Short mmCIF file of C-alpha atoms in Angstrom, two decimals:
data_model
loop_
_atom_site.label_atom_id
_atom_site.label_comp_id
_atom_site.label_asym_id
_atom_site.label_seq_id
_atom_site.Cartn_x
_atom_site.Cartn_y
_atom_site.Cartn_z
CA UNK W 1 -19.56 -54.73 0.12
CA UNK W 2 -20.54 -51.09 0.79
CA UNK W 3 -18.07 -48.68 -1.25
CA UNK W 4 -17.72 -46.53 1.65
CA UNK W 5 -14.83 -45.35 4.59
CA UNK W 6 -16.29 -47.13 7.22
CA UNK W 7 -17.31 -50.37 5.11
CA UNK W 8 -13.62 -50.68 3.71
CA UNK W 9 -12.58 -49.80 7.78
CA UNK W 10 -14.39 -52.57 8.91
CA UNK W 11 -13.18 -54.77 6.21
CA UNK W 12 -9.54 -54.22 7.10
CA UNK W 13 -10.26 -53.88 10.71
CA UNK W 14 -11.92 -57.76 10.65
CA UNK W 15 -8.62 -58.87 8.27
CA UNK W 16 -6.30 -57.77 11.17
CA UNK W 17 -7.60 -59.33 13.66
CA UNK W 18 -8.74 -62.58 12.07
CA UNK W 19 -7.08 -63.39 8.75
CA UNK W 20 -8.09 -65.98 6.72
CA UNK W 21 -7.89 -67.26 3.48
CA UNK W 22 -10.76 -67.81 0.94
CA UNK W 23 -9.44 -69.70 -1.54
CA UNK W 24 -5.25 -70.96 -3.21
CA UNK W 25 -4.60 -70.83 -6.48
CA UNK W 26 -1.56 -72.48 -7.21
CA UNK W 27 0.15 -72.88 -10.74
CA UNK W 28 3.41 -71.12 -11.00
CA UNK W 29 6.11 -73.61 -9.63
CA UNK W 30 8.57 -70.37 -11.29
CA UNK W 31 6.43 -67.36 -9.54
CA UNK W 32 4.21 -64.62 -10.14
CA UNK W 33 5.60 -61.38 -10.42
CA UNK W 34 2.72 -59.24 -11.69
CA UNK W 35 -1.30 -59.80 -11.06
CA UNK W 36 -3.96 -57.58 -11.87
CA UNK W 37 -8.33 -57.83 -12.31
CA UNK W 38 -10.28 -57.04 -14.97
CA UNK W 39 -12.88 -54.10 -14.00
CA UNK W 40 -15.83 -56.37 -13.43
CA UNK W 41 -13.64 -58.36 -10.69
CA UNK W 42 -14.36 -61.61 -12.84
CA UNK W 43 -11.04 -62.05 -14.04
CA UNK W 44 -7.57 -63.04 -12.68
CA UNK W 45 -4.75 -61.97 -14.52
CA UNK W 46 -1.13 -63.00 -13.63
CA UNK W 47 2.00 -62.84 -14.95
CA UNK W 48 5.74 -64.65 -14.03
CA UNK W 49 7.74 -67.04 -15.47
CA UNK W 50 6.83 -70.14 -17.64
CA UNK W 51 10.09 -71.76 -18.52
CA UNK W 52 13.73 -71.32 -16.69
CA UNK W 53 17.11 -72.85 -16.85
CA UNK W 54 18.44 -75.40 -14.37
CA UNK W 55 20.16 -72.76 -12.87
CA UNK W 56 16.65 -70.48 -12.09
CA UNK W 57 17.32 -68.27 -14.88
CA UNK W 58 13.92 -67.66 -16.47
CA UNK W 59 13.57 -68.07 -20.34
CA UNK W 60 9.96 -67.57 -20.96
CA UNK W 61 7.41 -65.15 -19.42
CA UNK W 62 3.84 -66.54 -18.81
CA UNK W 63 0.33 -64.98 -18.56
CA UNK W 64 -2.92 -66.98 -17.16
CA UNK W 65 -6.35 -65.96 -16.83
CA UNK W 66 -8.50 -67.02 -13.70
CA UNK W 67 -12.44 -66.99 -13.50
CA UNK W 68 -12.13 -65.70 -10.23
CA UNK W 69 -15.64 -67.24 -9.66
CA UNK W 70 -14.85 -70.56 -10.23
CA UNK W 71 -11.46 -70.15 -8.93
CA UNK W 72 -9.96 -72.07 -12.06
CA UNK W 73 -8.40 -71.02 -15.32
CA UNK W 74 -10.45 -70.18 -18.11
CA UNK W 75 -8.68 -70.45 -21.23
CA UNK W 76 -4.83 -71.72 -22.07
CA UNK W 77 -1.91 -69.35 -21.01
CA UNK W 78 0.55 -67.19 -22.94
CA UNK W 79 3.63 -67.85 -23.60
CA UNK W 80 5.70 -64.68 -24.64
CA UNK W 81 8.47 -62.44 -23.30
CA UNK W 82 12.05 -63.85 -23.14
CA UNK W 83 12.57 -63.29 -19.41
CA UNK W 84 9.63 -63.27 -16.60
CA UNK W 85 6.78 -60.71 -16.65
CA UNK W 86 7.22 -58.05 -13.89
CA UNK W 87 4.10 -56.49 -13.72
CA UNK W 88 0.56 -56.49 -15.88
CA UNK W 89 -2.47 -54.30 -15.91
CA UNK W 90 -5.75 -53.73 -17.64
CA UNK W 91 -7.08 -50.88 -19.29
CA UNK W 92 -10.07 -49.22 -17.60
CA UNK W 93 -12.74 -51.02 -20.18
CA UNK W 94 -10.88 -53.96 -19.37
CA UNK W 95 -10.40 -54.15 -23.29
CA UNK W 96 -6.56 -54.05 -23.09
CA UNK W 97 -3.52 -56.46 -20.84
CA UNK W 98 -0.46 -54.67 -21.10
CA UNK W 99 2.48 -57.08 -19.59
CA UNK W 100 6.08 -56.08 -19.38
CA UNK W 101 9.23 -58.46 -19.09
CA UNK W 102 12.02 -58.32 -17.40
CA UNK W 103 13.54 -58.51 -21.18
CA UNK W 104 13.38 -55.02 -22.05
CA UNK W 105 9.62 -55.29 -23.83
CA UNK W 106 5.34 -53.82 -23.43
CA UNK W 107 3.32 -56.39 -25.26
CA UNK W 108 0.03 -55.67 -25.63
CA UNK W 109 -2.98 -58.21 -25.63
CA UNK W 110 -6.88 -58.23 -26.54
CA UNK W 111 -8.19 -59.50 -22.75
CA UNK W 112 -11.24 -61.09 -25.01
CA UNK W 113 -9.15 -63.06 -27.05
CA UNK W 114 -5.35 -63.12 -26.32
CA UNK W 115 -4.42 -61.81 -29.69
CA UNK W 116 -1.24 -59.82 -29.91
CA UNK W 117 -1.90 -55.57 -30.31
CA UNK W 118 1.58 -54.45 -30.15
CA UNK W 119 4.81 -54.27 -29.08
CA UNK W 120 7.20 -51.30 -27.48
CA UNK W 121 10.99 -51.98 -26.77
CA UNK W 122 13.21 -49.75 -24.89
CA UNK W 123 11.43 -50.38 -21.42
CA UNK W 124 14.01 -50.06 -18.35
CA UNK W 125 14.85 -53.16 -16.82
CA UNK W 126 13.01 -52.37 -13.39
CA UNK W 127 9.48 -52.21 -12.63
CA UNK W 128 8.37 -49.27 -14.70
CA UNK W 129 5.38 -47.19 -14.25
CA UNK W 130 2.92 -47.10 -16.36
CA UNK W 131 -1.03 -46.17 -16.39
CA UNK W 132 -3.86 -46.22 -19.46
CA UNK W 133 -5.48 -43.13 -20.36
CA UNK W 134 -9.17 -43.05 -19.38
CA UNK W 135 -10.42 -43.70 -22.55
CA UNK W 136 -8.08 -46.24 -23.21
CA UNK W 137 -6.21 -45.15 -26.25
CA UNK W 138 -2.82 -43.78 -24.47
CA UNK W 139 -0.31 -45.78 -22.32
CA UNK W 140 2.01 -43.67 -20.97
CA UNK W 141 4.83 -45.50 -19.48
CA UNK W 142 8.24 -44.96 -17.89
CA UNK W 143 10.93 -45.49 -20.39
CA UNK W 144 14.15 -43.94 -18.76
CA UNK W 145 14.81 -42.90 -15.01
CA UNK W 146 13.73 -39.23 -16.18
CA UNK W 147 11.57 -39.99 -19.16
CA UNK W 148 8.27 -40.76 -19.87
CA UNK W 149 6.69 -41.94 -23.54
CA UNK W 150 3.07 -42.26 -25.30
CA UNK W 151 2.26 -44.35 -26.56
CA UNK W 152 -1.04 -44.45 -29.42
CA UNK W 153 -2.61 -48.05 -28.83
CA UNK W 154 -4.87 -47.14 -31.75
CA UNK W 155 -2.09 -46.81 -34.18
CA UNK W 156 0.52 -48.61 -32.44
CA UNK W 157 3.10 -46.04 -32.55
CA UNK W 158 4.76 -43.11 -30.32
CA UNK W 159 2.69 -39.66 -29.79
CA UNK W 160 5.17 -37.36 -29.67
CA UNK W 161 9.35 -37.36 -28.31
CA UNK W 162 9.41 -38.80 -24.51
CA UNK W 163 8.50 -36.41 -21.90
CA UNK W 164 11.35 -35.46 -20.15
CA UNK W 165 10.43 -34.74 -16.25
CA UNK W 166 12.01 -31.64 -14.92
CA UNK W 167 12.68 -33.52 -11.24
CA UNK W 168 14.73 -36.66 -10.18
CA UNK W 169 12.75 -39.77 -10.56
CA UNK W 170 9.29 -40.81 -11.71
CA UNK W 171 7.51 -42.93 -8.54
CA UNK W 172 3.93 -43.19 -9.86
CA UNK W 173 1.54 -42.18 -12.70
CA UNK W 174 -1.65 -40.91 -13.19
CA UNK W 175 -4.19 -39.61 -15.63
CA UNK W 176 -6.97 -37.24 -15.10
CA UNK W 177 -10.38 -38.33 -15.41
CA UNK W 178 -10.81 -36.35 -18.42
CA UNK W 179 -7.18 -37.45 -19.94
CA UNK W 180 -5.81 -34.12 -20.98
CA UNK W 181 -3.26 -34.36 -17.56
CA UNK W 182 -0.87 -36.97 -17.07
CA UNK W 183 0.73 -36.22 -13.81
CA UNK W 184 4.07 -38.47 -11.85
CA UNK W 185 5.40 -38.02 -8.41
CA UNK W 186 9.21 -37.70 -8.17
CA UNK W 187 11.87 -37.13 -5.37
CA UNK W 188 11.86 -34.52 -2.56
CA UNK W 189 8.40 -34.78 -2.56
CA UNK W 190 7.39 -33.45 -6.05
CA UNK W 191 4.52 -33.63 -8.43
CA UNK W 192 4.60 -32.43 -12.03
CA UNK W 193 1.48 -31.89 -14.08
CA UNK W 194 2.00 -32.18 -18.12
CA UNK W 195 -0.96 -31.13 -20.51
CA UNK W 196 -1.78 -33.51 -23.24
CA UNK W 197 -3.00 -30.04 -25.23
CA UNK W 198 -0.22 -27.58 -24.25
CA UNK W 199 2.69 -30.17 -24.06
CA UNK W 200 3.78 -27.95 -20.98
CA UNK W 201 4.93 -29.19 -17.87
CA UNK W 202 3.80 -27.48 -14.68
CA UNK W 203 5.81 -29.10 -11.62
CA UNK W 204 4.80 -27.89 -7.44
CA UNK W 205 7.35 -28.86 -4.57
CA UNK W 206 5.64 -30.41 -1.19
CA UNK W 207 8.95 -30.63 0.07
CA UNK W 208 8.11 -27.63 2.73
CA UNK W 209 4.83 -29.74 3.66
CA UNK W 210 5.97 -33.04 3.41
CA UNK W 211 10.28 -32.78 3.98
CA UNK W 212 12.02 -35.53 2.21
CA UNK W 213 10.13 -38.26 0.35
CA UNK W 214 8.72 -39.56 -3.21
CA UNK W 215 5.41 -39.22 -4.18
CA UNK W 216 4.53 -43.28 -4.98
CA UNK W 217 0.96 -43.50 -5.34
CA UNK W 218 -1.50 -40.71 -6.78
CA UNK W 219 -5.35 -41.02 -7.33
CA UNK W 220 -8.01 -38.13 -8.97
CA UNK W 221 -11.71 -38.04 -7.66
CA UNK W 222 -14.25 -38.76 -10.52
CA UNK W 223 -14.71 -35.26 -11.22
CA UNK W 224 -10.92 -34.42 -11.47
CA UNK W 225 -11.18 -31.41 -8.89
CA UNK W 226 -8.75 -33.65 -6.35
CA UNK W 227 -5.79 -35.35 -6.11
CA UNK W 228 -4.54 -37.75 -3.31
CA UNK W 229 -1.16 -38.01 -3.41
CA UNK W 230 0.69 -40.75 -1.05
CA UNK W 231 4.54 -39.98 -0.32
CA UNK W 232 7.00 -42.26 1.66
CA UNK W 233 7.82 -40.94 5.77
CA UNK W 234 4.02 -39.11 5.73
CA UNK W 235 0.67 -39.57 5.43
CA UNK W 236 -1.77 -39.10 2.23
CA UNK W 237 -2.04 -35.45 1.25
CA UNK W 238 -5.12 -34.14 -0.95
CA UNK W 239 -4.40 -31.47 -3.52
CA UNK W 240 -7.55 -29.30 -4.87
#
């Protein structure tokens, strides 16, 4: 499909009005809770629960891989996580899975071969945010309501002492193109722009613009110059 406006309009416009679907991939009698695609659109990754009590309680976290093709798995699962996976995703060279369960853990995973890369504790037992730096060697994720860590996937350790945000919340993440800016949307409608170089935090209220809201979705243009921010009660604003 054409990777324009109206291309993507008329996709959306033809799924409204006659839905259908293309294929059914059934496999998780417990749930998926977290699905993501590599960057070539080949592969199917999701994530929910493998094992669970007789009660529902889930013991065991489960990942599968899907040629998306062939609309079958392609290898055998993983079995990890003491609780169901919430949410997956992929770095950008589609290198990297990052899953995290519902048990308080990040593991991280080769997408080639399923070999473990690492582990973080200390994750909050909601769906955190978290995004991969553009060249893939930082994960910064959402550690605390207020709080957001680094994390080195090189040497499998912490940057530097959790980033602290100065407003209530963190509602999405982003890096810059470049990955010197890590920037999170937060309550009433703020943003807050921390420099990987200066470790300062720059934060800018839309609450005049936008009134009351959280910023939940944020996306750069390829050459960094603009932001789309998305915020709850209004439309998408673009900051330049």
């Amino acid at each position: 499909a054409e990777k324009t406006f109206e291309a993507r309009n008329s996709l959306f416009t033809a799924l409204r009005h006659s839905p259908r679907i293309i294929s059914y991939m059934r496999e998780y009698r417990l749930g998926i809770r977290g699905i993501a695609f590599s960057p070539d659109g080949k592969m199917l990754v999701t994530g929910g629960c493998g094992a669970a009590t007789e009660y529902g309680l889930c013991t065991l976290g489960k990942i599968s891989f899907w040629d998306f093709t062939a609309r079958q798995q392609e290898r055998l699962p993983i079995y990890s996580h003491s609780a169901h996976i919430q949410k997956i995703i992929i770095s950008p060279d589609g290198s990297i899975l990052a899953s995290v369960g519902w048990d308080g853990s990040l593991l991280l995973w080769s997408l080639a071969t399923s070999q473990s890369l690492g582990q973080l504790h200390g994750v909050p037992p909601w769906e955190p945010h978290l995004t991969f730096s553009p060249d893939c060697h930082v994960l910064a994720i959402e550690t605390r309501p207020n709080s957001i860590e680094l994390w080195d996937i090189v040497r499998n350790r912490e940057i530097e002492p959790p980033i602290v945000s100065p407003t209530d919340g963190i509602y999405s993440l982003a890096f810059s193109p470049d990955g010197q800016i890590l920037v999170w949307g937060s309550g009433n409608n703020n943003v807050n722009f921390y420099s990987l170089r200066t470790h300062e935090i720059d934060s800018v209220s839309l609450l005049d613009k936008l009134g009351p809201g959280r910023i939940t979705d944020i996306h750069f243009s390829r050459d960094g110059t603009t932001i789309i921010l998305v915020s709850t009660y209004s439309s998408a604003t673009v900051l330049a």
